[in-house]
Amino acid sequence: MTRITRRSWTQDHIDLLLALIDKGVSPMRASVALRRPKLAVQNKARQLGKPFPDVREVKAARLEREVREREAIERREQHRTPAPQSSQQR
């Protein structure tokens, strides 16, 4: 038999949820932090007018950021000057 429980959202929980959303936390991580089901966290965020970003958008942004960082690393390595070779002593 399924147990149905309902917990009210306190202002502290709402503030924490909004802070987690602003920080870019996933719905799953927010549900763990708030000790509530993922669906309840997503629904409350939507009710508050601050839904979690779509997973596809988050992944696309992450991949784009990784590409930029990789290109920056490659540019830094290209501009690095080789160490001067020591002359042979006679």
Short mmCIF file of N, CA and C in Angstrom, two decimals:
data_model
loop_
_atom_site.label_atom_id
_atom_site.label_comp_id
_atom_site.label_asym_id
_atom_site.label_seq_id
_atom_site.Cartn_x
_atom_site.Cartn_y
_atom_site.Cartn_z
N MET A 1 0.84 -1.18 0.00
CA MET A 1 0.00 0.00 0.00
C MET A 1 0.89 1.25 0.00
N THR A 2 0.60 2.18 -0.86
CA THR A 2 1.37 3.40 -0.99
C THR A 2 1.01 4.37 0.12
N ARG A 3 2.05 4.93 0.73
CA ARG A 3 1.83 5.90 1.79
C ARG A 3 1.88 7.29 1.18
N ILE A 4 0.84 8.04 1.37
CA ILE A 4 0.78 9.40 0.82
C ILE A 4 1.04 10.38 1.96
N THR A 5 2.07 11.17 1.78
CA THR A 5 2.39 12.19 2.78
C THR A 5 2.51 13.52 2.06
N ARG A 6 2.28 14.55 2.80
CA ARG A 6 2.39 15.88 2.22
C ARG A 6 3.06 16.78 3.25
N ARG A 7 4.15 17.38 2.83
CA ARG A 7 4.84 18.32 3.71
C ARG A 7 4.69 19.71 3.12
N SER A 8 4.44 20.65 3.97
CA SER A 8 4.33 22.03 3.52
C SER A 8 5.72 22.58 3.22
N TRP A 9 5.77 23.52 2.30
CA TRP A 9 7.02 24.19 1.97
C TRP A 9 7.19 25.37 2.91
N THR A 10 8.23 25.34 3.71
CA THR A 10 8.53 26.49 4.58
C THR A 10 9.25 27.54 3.75
N GLN A 11 9.30 28.73 4.28
CA GLN A 11 10.00 29.81 3.57
C GLN A 11 11.48 29.50 3.44
N ASP A 12 12.05 28.82 4.44
CA ASP A 12 13.47 28.43 4.36
C ASP A 12 13.70 27.46 3.21
N HIS A 13 12.79 26.50 3.05
CA HIS A 13 12.92 25.53 1.96
C HIS A 13 12.77 26.21 0.60
N ILE A 14 11.84 27.15 0.52
CA ILE A 14 11.65 27.89 -0.74
C ILE A 14 12.88 28.71 -1.07
N ASP A 15 13.44 29.38 -0.05
CA ASP A 15 14.65 30.17 -0.27
C ASP A 15 15.81 29.29 -0.72
N LEU A 16 15.94 28.12 -0.10
CA LEU A 16 17.00 27.20 -0.48
C LEU A 16 16.80 26.70 -1.90
N LEU A 17 15.56 26.38 -2.25
CA LEU A 17 15.26 25.92 -3.61
C LEU A 17 15.64 26.99 -4.64
N LEU A 18 15.25 28.23 -4.38
CA LEU A 18 15.57 29.31 -5.31
C LEU A 18 17.09 29.53 -5.41
N ALA A 19 17.77 29.42 -4.28
CA ALA A 19 19.23 29.58 -4.29
C ALA A 19 19.88 28.46 -5.10
N LEU A 20 19.38 27.24 -4.95
CA LEU A 20 19.92 26.11 -5.70
C LEU A 20 19.69 26.28 -7.20
N ILE A 21 18.52 26.76 -7.56
CA ILE A 21 18.23 26.99 -8.98
C ILE A 21 19.17 28.04 -9.54
N ASP A 22 19.36 29.14 -8.80
CA ASP A 22 20.27 30.21 -9.25
C ASP A 22 21.70 29.71 -9.39
N LYS A 23 22.08 28.76 -8.52
CA LYS A 23 23.43 28.21 -8.55
C LYS A 23 23.62 27.24 -9.71
N GLY A 24 22.52 26.79 -10.32
CA GLY A 24 22.62 25.89 -11.46
C GLY A 24 22.59 24.42 -11.09
N VAL A 25 22.08 24.12 -9.91
CA VAL A 25 22.01 22.74 -9.44
C VAL A 25 20.92 21.99 -10.20
N SER A 26 21.13 20.71 -10.41
CA SER A 26 20.14 19.88 -11.11
C SER A 26 18.95 19.61 -10.18
N PRO A 27 17.80 19.28 -10.75
CA PRO A 27 16.64 18.94 -9.92
C PRO A 27 16.92 17.76 -8.98
N MET A 28 17.71 16.80 -9.43
CA MET A 28 18.02 15.65 -8.59
C MET A 28 18.83 16.06 -7.37
N ARG A 29 19.82 16.90 -7.57
CA ARG A 29 20.64 17.36 -6.43
C ARG A 29 19.81 18.22 -5.48
N ALA A 30 18.93 19.04 -6.04
CA ALA A 30 18.06 19.86 -5.20
C ALA A 30 17.12 18.98 -4.38
N SER A 31 16.63 17.90 -4.97
CA SER A 31 15.73 17.02 -4.25
C SER A 31 16.44 16.34 -3.08
N VAL A 32 17.71 16.02 -3.27
CA VAL A 32 18.49 15.42 -2.18
C VAL A 32 18.71 16.45 -1.08
N ALA A 33 19.06 17.66 -1.46
CA ALA A 33 19.32 18.71 -0.46
C ALA A 33 18.06 19.05 0.33
N LEU A 34 16.91 19.01 -0.33
CA LEU A 34 15.65 19.37 0.32
C LEU A 34 14.93 18.16 0.91
N ARG A 35 15.46 16.96 0.62
CA ARG A 35 14.85 15.71 1.09
C ARG A 35 13.40 15.61 0.65
N ARG A 36 13.19 15.86 -0.63
CA ARG A 36 11.87 15.77 -1.25
C ARG A 36 12.02 15.06 -2.60
N PRO A 37 10.92 14.51 -3.11
CA PRO A 37 11.00 13.86 -4.42
C PRO A 37 11.37 14.86 -5.52
N LYS A 38 12.05 14.37 -6.52
CA LYS A 38 12.50 15.23 -7.62
C LYS A 38 11.31 15.93 -8.29
N LEU A 39 10.23 15.21 -8.49
CA LEU A 39 9.06 15.78 -9.14
C LEU A 39 8.45 16.91 -8.30
N ALA A 40 8.45 16.74 -6.98
CA ALA A 40 7.91 17.79 -6.10
C ALA A 40 8.76 19.05 -6.19
N VAL A 41 10.08 18.86 -6.27
CA VAL A 41 11.00 20.00 -6.37
C VAL A 41 10.80 20.70 -7.71
N GLN A 42 10.69 19.94 -8.78
CA GLN A 42 10.48 20.54 -10.11
C GLN A 42 9.16 21.30 -10.17
N ASN A 43 8.10 20.70 -9.61
CA ASN A 43 6.79 21.35 -9.63
C ASN A 43 6.79 22.64 -8.83
N LYS A 44 7.42 22.62 -7.66
CA LYS A 44 7.46 23.83 -6.84
C LYS A 44 8.24 24.93 -7.53
N ALA A 45 9.34 24.58 -8.16
CA ALA A 45 10.13 25.57 -8.89
C ALA A 45 9.29 26.19 -10.01
N ARG A 46 8.55 25.36 -10.70
CA ARG A 46 7.69 25.86 -11.78
C ARG A 46 6.60 26.77 -11.22
N GLN A 47 6.02 26.40 -10.08
CA GLN A 47 4.98 27.24 -9.44
C GLN A 47 5.55 28.60 -9.05
N LEU A 48 6.80 28.62 -8.63
CA LEU A 48 7.43 29.87 -8.21
C LEU A 48 7.88 30.72 -9.39
N GLY A 49 7.75 30.19 -10.60
CA GLY A 49 8.14 30.94 -11.79
C GLY A 49 9.62 30.86 -12.11
N LYS A 50 10.33 29.91 -11.50
CA LYS A 50 11.76 29.73 -11.76
C LYS A 50 12.04 28.26 -12.03
N PRO A 51 11.55 27.75 -13.14
CA PRO A 51 11.77 26.33 -13.41
C PRO A 51 13.24 26.03 -13.65
N PHE A 52 13.60 24.78 -13.40
CA PHE A 52 14.97 24.34 -13.68
C PHE A 52 15.18 24.40 -15.19
N PRO A 53 16.39 24.73 -15.62
CA PRO A 53 16.66 24.74 -17.07
C PRO A 53 16.52 23.33 -17.64
N ASP A 54 16.15 23.27 -18.90
CA ASP A 54 16.01 21.99 -19.59
C ASP A 54 17.36 21.28 -19.63
N VAL A 55 17.34 19.99 -19.44
CA VAL A 55 18.57 19.19 -19.39
C VAL A 55 19.38 19.35 -20.67
N ARG A 56 18.70 19.42 -21.80
CA ARG A 56 19.41 19.57 -23.08
C ARG A 56 20.14 20.89 -23.16
N GLU A 57 19.52 21.96 -22.64
CA GLU A 57 20.17 23.27 -22.64
C GLU A 57 21.40 23.27 -21.73
N VAL A 58 21.27 22.64 -20.58
CA VAL A 58 22.39 22.58 -19.63
C VAL A 58 23.55 21.81 -20.25
N LYS A 59 23.25 20.69 -20.90
CA LYS A 59 24.31 19.89 -21.51
C LYS A 59 24.97 20.64 -22.65
N ALA A 60 24.17 21.32 -23.48
CA ALA A 60 24.73 22.08 -24.59
C ALA A 60 25.64 23.19 -24.09
N ALA A 61 25.23 23.88 -23.03
CA ALA A 61 26.05 24.96 -22.47
C ALA A 61 27.34 24.40 -21.89
N ARG A 62 27.27 23.25 -21.22
CA ARG A 62 28.46 22.64 -20.65
C ARG A 62 29.45 22.24 -21.74
N LEU A 63 28.94 21.62 -22.81
CA LEU A 63 29.81 21.20 -23.90
C LEU A 63 30.46 22.40 -24.58
N GLU A 64 29.69 23.47 -24.74
CA GLU A 64 30.21 24.69 -25.35
C GLU A 64 31.34 25.29 -24.50
N ARG A 65 31.12 25.29 -23.19
CA ARG A 65 32.14 25.82 -22.27
C ARG A 65 33.40 24.96 -22.31
N GLU A 66 33.23 23.64 -22.37
CA GLU A 66 34.39 22.75 -22.44
C GLU A 66 35.19 22.96 -23.72
N VAL A 67 34.52 23.21 -24.83
CA VAL A 67 35.21 23.45 -26.10
C VAL A 67 36.02 24.74 -26.00
N ARG A 68 35.42 25.81 -25.44
CA ARG A 68 36.14 27.08 -25.29
C ARG A 68 37.37 26.91 -24.40
N GLU A 69 37.21 26.17 -23.31
CA GLU A 69 38.34 25.97 -22.40
C GLU A 69 39.45 25.15 -23.07
N ARG A 70 39.08 24.14 -23.83
CA ARG A 70 40.06 23.31 -24.53
C ARG A 70 40.81 24.15 -25.56
N GLU A 71 40.10 25.02 -26.29
CA GLU A 71 40.74 25.88 -27.28
C GLU A 71 41.70 26.86 -26.59
N ALA A 72 41.32 27.37 -25.44
CA ALA A 72 42.20 28.29 -24.71
C ALA A 72 43.47 27.59 -24.27
N ILE A 73 43.35 26.37 -23.83
CA ILE A 73 44.53 25.60 -23.41
C ILE A 73 45.45 25.35 -24.61
N GLU A 74 44.86 24.99 -25.74
CA GLU A 74 45.67 24.76 -26.94
C GLU A 74 46.38 26.02 -27.39
N ARG A 75 45.70 27.18 -27.31
CA ARG A 75 46.33 28.45 -27.70
C ARG A 75 47.50 28.76 -26.77
N ARG A 76 47.32 28.51 -25.46
CA ARG A 76 48.39 28.76 -24.50
C ARG A 76 49.60 27.89 -24.80
N GLU A 77 49.36 26.64 -25.14
CA GLU A 77 50.47 25.73 -25.43
C GLU A 77 51.19 26.11 -26.72
N GLN A 78 50.48 26.66 -27.70
CA GLN A 78 51.10 27.08 -28.95
C GLN A 78 51.98 28.31 -28.74
N HIS A 79 51.59 29.19 -27.84
CA HIS A 79 52.34 30.42 -27.60
C HIS A 79 53.51 30.21 -26.66
N ARG A 80 53.57 29.08 -26.05
CA ARG A 80 54.67 28.79 -25.14
C ARG A 80 55.96 28.68 -25.94
N THR A 81 57.00 29.34 -25.49
CA THR A 81 58.28 29.27 -26.21
C THR A 81 59.08 28.09 -25.67
N PRO A 82 59.76 27.41 -26.53
CA PRO A 82 60.56 26.27 -26.06
C PRO A 82 61.72 26.77 -25.20
N ALA A 83 62.12 25.95 -24.27
CA ALA A 83 63.24 26.30 -23.37
C ALA A 83 64.52 26.38 -24.19
N PRO A 84 65.36 27.37 -23.92
CA PRO A 84 66.62 27.48 -24.69
C PRO A 84 67.51 26.28 -24.40
N GLN A 85 68.15 25.82 -25.44
CA GLN A 85 69.03 24.68 -25.29
C GLN A 85 70.37 25.17 -24.75
N SER A 86 70.91 24.42 -23.82
CA SER A 86 72.19 24.83 -23.24
C SER A 86 73.30 24.51 -24.25
N SER A 87 74.23 25.41 -24.33
CA SER A 87 75.34 25.19 -25.26
C SER A 87 76.30 24.16 -24.66
N GLN A 88 76.91 23.42 -25.53
CA GLN A 88 77.83 22.37 -25.05
C GLN A 88 79.10 23.03 -24.52
N GLN A 89 79.55 22.55 -23.39
CA GLN A 89 80.77 23.12 -22.82
C GLN A 89 81.98 22.38 -23.34
N ARG A 90 83.07 23.09 -23.61
CA ARG A 90 84.28 22.51 -24.19
C ARG A 90 85.29 22.19 -23.20
#
